[in-house]
PDB file of C-alpha atoms in Angstrom:
ATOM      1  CA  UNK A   1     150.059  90.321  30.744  1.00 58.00           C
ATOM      2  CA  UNK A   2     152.493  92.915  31.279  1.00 64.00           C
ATOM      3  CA  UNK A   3     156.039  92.691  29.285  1.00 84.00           C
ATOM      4  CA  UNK A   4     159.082  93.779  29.569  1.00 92.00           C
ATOM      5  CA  UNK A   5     161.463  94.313  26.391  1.00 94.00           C
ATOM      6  CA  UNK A   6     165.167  95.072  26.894  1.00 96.00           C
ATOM      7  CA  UNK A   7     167.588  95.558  23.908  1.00 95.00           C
ATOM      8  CA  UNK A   8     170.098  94.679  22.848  1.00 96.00           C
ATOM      9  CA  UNK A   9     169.966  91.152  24.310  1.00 95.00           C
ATOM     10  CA  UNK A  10     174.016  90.356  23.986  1.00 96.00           C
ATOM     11  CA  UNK A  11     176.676  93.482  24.223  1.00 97.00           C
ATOM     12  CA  UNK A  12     180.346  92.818  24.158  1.00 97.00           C
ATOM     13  CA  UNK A  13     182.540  96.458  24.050  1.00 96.00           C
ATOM     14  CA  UNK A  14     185.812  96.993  25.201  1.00 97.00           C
ATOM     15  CA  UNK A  15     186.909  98.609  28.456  1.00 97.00           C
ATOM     16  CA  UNK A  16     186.347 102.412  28.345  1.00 97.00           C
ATOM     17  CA  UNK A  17     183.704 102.090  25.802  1.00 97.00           C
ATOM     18  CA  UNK A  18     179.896 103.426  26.655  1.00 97.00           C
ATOM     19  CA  UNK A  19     177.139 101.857  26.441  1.00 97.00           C
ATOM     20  CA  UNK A  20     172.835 102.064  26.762  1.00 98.00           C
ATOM     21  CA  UNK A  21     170.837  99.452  27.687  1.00 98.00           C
ATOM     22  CA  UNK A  22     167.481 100.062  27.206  1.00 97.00           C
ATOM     23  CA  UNK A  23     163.820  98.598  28.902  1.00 96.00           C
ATOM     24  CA  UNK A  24     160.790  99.097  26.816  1.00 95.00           C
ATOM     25  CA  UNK A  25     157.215  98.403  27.917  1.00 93.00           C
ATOM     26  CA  UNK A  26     153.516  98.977  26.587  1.00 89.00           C
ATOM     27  CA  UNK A  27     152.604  99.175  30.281  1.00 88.00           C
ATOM     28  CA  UNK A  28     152.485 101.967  33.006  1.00 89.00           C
ATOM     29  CA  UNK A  29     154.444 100.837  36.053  1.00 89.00           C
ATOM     30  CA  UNK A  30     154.167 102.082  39.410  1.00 88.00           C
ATOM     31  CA  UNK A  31     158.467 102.220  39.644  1.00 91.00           C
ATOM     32  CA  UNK A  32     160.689 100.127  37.752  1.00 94.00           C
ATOM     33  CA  UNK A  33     164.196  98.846  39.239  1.00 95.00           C
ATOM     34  CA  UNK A  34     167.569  97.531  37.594  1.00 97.00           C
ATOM     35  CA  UNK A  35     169.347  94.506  38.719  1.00 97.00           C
ATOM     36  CA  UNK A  36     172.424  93.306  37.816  1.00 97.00           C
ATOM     37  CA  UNK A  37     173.273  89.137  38.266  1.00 96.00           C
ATOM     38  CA  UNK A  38     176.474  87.711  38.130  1.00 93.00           C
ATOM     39  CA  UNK A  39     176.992  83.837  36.917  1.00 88.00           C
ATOM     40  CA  UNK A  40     176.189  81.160  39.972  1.00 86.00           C
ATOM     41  CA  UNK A  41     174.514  84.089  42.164  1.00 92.00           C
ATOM     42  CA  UNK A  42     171.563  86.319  42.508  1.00 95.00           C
ATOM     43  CA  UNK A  43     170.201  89.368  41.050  1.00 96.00           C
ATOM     44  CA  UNK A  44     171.200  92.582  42.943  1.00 96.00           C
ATOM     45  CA  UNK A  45     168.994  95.574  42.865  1.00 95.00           C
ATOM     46  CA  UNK A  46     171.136  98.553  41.669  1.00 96.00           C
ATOM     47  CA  UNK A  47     168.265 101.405  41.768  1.00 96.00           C
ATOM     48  CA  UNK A  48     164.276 101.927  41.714  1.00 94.00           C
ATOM     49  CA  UNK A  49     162.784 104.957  39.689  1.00 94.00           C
ATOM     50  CA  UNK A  50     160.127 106.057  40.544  1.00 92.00           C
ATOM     51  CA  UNK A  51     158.875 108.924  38.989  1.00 91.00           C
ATOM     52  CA  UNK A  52     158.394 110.149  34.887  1.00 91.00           C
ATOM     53  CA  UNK A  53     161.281 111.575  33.594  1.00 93.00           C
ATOM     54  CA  UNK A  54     163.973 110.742  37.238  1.00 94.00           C
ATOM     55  CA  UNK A  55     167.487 110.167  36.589  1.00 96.00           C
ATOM     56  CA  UNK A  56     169.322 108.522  38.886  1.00 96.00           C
ATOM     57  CA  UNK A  57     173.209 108.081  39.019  1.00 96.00           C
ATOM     58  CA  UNK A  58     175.466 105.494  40.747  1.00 95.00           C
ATOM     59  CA  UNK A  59     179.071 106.295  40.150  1.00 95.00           C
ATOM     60  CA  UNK A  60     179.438 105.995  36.477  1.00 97.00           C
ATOM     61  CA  UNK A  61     175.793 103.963  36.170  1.00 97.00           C
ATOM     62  CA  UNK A  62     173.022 106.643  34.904  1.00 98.00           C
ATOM     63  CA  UNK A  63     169.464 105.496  34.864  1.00 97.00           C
ATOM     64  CA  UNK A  64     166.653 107.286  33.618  1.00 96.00           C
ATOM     65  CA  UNK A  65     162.435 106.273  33.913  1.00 94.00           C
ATOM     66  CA  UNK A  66     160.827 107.470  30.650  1.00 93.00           C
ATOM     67  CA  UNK A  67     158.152 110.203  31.277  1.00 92.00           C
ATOM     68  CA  UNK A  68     155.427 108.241  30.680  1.00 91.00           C
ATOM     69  CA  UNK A  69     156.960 105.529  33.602  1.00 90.00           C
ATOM     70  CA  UNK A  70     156.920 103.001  30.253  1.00 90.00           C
ATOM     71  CA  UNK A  71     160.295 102.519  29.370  1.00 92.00           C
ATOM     72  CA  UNK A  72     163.522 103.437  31.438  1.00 96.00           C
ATOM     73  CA  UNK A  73     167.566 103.015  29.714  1.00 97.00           C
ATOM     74  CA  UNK A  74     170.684 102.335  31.408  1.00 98.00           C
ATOM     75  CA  UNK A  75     173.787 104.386  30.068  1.00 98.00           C
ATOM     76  CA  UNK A  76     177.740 102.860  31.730  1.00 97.00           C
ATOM     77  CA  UNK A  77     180.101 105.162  31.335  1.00 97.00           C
ATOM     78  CA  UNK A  78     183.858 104.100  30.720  1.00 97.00           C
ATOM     79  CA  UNK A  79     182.588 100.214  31.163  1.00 97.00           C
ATOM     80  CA  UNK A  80     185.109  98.239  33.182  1.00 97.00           C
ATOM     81  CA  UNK A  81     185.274  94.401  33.156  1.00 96.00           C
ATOM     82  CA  UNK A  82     183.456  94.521  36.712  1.00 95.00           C
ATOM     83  CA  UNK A  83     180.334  96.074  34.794  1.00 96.00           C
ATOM     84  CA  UNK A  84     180.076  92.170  33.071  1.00 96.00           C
ATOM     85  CA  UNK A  85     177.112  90.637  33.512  1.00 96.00           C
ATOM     86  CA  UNK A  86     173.430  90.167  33.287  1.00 97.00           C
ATOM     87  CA  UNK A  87     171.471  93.293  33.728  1.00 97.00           C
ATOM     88  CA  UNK A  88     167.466  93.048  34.042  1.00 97.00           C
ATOM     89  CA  UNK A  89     165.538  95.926  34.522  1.00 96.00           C
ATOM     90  CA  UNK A  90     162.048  94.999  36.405  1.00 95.00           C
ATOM     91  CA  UNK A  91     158.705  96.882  36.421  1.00 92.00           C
ATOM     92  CA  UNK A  92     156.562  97.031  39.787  1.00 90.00           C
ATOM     93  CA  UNK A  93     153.233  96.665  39.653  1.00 85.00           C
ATOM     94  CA  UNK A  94     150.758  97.169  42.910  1.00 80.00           C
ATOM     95  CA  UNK A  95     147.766  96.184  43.775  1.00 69.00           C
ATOM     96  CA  UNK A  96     145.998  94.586  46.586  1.00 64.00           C
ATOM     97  CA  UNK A  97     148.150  95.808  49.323  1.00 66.00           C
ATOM     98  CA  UNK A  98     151.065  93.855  47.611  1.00 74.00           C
ATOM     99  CA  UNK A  99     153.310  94.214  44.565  1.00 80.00           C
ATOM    100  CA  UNK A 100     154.739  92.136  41.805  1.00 85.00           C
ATOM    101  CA  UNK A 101     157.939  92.021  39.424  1.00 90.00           C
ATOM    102  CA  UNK A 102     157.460  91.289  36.033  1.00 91.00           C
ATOM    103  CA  UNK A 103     161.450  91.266  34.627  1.00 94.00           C
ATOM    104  CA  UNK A 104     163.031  91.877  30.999  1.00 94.00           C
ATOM    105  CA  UNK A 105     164.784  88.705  30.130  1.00 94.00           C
ATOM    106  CA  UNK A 106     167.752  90.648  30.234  1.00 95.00           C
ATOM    107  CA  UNK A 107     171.190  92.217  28.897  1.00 97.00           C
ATOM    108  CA  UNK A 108     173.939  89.869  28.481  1.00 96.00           C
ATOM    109  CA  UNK A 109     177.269  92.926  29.164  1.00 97.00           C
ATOM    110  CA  UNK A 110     180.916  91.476  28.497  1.00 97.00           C
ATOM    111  CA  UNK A 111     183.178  94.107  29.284  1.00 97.00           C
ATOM    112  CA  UNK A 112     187.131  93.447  27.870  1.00 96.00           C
ATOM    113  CA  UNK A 113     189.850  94.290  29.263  1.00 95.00           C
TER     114      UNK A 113
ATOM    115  CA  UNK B   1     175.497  88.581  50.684  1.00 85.00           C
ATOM    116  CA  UNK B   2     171.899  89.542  50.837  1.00 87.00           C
ATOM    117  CA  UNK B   3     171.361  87.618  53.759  1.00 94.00           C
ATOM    118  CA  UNK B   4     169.059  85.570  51.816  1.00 97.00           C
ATOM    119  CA  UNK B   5     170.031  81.518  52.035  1.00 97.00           C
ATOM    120  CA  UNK B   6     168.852  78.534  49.977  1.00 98.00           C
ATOM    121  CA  UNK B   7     169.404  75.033  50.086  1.00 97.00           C
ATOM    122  CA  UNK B   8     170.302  73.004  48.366  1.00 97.00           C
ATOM    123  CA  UNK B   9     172.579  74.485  45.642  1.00 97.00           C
ATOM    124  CA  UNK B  10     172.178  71.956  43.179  1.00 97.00           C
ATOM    125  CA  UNK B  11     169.828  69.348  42.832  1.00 97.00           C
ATOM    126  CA  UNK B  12     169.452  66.719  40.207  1.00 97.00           C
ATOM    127  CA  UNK B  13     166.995  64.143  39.838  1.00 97.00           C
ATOM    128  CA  UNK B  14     164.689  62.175  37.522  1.00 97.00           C
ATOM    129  CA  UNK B  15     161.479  62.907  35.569  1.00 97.00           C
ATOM    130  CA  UNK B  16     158.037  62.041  38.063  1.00 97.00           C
ATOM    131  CA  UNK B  17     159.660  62.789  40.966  1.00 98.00           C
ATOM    132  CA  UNK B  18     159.270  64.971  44.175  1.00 98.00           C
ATOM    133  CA  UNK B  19     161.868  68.089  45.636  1.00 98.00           C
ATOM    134  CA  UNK B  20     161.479  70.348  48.160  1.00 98.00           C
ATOM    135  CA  UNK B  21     163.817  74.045  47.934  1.00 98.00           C
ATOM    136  CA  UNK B  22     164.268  75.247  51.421  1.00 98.00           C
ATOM    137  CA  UNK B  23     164.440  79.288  51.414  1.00 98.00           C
ATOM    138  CA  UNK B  24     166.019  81.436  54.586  1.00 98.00           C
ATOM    139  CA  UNK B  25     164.994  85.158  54.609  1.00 97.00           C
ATOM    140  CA  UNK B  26     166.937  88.035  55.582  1.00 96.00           C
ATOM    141  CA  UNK B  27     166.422  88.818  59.281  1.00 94.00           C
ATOM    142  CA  UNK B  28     163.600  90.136  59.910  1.00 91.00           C
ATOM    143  CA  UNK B  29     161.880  89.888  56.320  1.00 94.00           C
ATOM    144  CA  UNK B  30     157.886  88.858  56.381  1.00 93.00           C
ATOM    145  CA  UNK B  31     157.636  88.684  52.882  1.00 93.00           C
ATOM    146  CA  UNK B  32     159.019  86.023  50.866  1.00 95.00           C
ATOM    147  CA  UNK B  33     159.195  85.179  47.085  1.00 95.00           C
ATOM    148  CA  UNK B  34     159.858  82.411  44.301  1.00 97.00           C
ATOM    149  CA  UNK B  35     160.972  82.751  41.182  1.00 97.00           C
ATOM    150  CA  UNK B  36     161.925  80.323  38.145  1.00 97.00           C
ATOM    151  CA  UNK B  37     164.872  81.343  35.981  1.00 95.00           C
ATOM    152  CA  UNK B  38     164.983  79.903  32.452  1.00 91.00           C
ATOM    153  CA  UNK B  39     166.900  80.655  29.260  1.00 83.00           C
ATOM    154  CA  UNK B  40     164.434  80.871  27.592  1.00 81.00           C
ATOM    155  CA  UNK B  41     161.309  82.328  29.835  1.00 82.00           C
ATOM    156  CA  UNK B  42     163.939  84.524  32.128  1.00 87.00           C
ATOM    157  CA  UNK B  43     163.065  85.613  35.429  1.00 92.00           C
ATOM    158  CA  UNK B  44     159.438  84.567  36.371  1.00 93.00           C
ATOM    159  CA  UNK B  45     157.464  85.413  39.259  1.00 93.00           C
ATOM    160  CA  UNK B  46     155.488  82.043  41.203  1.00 95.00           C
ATOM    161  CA  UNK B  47     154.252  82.852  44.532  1.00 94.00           C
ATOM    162  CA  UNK B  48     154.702  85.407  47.171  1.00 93.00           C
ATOM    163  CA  UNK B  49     153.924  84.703  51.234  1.00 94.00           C
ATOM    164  CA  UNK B  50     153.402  87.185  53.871  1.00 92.00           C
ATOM    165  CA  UNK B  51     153.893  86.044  57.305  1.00 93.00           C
ATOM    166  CA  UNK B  52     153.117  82.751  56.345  1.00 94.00           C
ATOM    167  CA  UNK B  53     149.858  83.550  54.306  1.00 93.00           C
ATOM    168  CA  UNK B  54     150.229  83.303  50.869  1.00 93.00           C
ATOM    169  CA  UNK B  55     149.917  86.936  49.398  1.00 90.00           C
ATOM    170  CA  UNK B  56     150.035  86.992  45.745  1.00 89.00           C
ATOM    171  CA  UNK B  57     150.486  84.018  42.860  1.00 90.00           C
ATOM    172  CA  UNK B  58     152.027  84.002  39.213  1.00 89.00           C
ATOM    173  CA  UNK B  59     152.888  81.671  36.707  1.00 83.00           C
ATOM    174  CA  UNK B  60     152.665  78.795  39.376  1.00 93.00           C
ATOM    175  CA  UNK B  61     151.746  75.248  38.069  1.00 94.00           C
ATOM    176  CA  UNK B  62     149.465  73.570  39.838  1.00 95.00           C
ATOM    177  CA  UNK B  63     152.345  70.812  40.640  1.00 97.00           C
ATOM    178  CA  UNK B  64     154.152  73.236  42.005  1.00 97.00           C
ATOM    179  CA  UNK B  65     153.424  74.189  46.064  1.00 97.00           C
ATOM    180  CA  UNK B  66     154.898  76.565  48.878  1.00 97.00           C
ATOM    181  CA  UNK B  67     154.265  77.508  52.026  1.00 97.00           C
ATOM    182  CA  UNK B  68     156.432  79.671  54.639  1.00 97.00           C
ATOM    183  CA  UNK B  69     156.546  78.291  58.282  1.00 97.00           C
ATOM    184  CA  UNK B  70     155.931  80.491  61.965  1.00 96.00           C
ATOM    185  CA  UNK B  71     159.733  80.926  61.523  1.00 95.00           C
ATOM    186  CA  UNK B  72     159.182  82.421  58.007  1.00 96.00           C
ATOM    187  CA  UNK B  73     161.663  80.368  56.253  1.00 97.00           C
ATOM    188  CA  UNK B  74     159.825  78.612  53.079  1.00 98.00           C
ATOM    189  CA  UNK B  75     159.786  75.901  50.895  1.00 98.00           C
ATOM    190  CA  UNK B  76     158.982  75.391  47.555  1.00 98.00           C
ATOM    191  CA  UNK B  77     158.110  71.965  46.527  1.00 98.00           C
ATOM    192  CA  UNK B  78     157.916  70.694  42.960  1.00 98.00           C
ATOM    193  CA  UNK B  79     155.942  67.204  42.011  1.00 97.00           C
ATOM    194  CA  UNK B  80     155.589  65.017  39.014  1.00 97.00           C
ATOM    195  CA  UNK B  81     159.122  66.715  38.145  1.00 98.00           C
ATOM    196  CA  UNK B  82     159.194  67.463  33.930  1.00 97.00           C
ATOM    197  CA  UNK B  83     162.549  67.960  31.653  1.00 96.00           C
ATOM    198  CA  UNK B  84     161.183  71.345  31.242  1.00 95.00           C
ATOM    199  CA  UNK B  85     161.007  72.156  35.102  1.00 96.00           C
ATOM    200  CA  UNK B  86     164.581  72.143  35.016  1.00 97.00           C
ATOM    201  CA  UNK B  87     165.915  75.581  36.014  1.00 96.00           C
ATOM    202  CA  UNK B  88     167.592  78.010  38.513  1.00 97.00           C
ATOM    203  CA  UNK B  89     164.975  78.448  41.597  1.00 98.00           C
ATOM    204  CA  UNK B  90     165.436  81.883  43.402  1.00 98.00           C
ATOM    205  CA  UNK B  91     163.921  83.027  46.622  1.00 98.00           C
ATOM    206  CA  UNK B  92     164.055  86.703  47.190  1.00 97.00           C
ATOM    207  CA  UNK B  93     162.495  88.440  50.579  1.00 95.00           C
ATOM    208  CA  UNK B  94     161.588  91.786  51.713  1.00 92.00           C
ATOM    209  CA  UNK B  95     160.828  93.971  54.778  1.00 87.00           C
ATOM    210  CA  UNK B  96     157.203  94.304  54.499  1.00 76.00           C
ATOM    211  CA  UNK B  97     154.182  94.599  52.279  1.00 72.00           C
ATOM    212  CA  UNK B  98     155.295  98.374  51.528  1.00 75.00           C
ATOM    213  CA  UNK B  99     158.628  97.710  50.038  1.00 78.00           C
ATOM    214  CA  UNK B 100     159.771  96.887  46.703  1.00 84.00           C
ATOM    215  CA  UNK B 101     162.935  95.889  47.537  1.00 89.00           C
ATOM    216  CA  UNK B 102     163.877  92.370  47.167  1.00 93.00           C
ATOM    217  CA  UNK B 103     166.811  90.684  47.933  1.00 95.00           C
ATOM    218  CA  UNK B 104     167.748  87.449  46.293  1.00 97.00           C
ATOM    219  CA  UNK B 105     169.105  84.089  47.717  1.00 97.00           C
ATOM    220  CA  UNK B 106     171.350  82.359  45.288  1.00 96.00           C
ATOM    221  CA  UNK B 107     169.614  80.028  43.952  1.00 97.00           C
ATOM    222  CA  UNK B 108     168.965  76.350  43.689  1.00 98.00           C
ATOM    223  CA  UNK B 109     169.712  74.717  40.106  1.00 97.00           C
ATOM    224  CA  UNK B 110     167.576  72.125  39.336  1.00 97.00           C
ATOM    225  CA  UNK B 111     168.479  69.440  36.912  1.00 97.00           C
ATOM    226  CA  UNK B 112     165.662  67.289  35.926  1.00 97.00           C
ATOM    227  CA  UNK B 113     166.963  64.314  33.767  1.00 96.00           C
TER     228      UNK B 113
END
């Protein structure tokens, strides 16, 4: 069974703070992808890496797939209470012309204002 | 909105009994997944259908079923209902076999009592 291990599991910083979130696995992964869920709703995809060592940025959201495609961290720049919520980071795995999600149980992020 | 629908939103009901979650893809989305949401397990993966064939399985119980019709909307239907079933129910859909993409409804929460 393949896991997923985030840390830390709750984060509360203030607004302008920075902040990692990090995605640890013992298990290669073909790509992994982020999500972020909101209370009452959904998770979003933010971004899929794909390959060893890709960094990826969306506005002031950096994400980077470890070299090994293992382990991948999330770094927020100058949080802002909009970054709150529940981010999971999800490895894909393929196989028999199909694919599977195996999710982290996720980062709790409270951004104050 | 992903485009994604699912009915109902909340559902509550008693131990031993029967539900059926009704799942809407995006437009033109073949593929079509379930997923249980717990505190405690997080986001886990339970069955995936294809065009109305049934594509790829995961931590399904047997008293748990699904199926997705000609007009690819699905259903998920729970039996012999447990205080542990009780959860948040997502369906998420892609494009095709080839993406990794999902998009997620948002959610049914079930409330076994």
């Amino acid at each position: 069974t393949q896991l997923l291990e985030q840390s830390p599991q709750f984060l509360s910083i203030q607004e302008g703070e920075n902040l990692t979130v990090y995605c640890n696995s013992s298990s290669v992964f073909s790509s992994l992808q982020w999500y972020r869920q909101e209370p009452g709703e959904g998770p979003v995809l933010l971004v899929t890496v794909v390959t060893g060592g890709e960094v990826k940025k969306l506005k002031r959201l950096t994400f980077q797939f470890g070299d090994a495609r293992k382990d991948s961290s999330l770094h927020i720049t100058a949080a802002q209470p909009g970054d709150t919520g529940l981010y999971l980071c999800a490895g894909v795995s393929t196989g028999a012309g199909s694919y599977q999600l195996t999710f982290g149980k996720g980062t709790k992020l409270s951004v104050i204002p | 909105d992903s485009g994604v629908t699912q009915t109902p939103k909340h559902l509550i009901t008693a131990t031993g009994q029967r539900v059926t979650l009704r799942c809407s893809p995006r437009s033109g989305d073949l593929s079509v997944y379930w997923y249980q949401q717990s505190l405690d397990q997080g986001l886990q993966f339970l069955i995936q259908y294809y065009n109305g064939e049934e594509r790829a399985k995961g931590n399904i119980l047997e008293r748990f079923s699904a199926q997705q019709f000609p007009d690819l909307h699905s259903e998920l239907n729970l039996s012999s209902l447990e205080l542990g079933d009780s959860a948040l129910y997502f369906c998420a859909s892609s494009a095709g076999l080839g993406r990794t993409e999902q998009y997620f409804g948002p959610g049914t929460r079930l409330t076994v009592t």
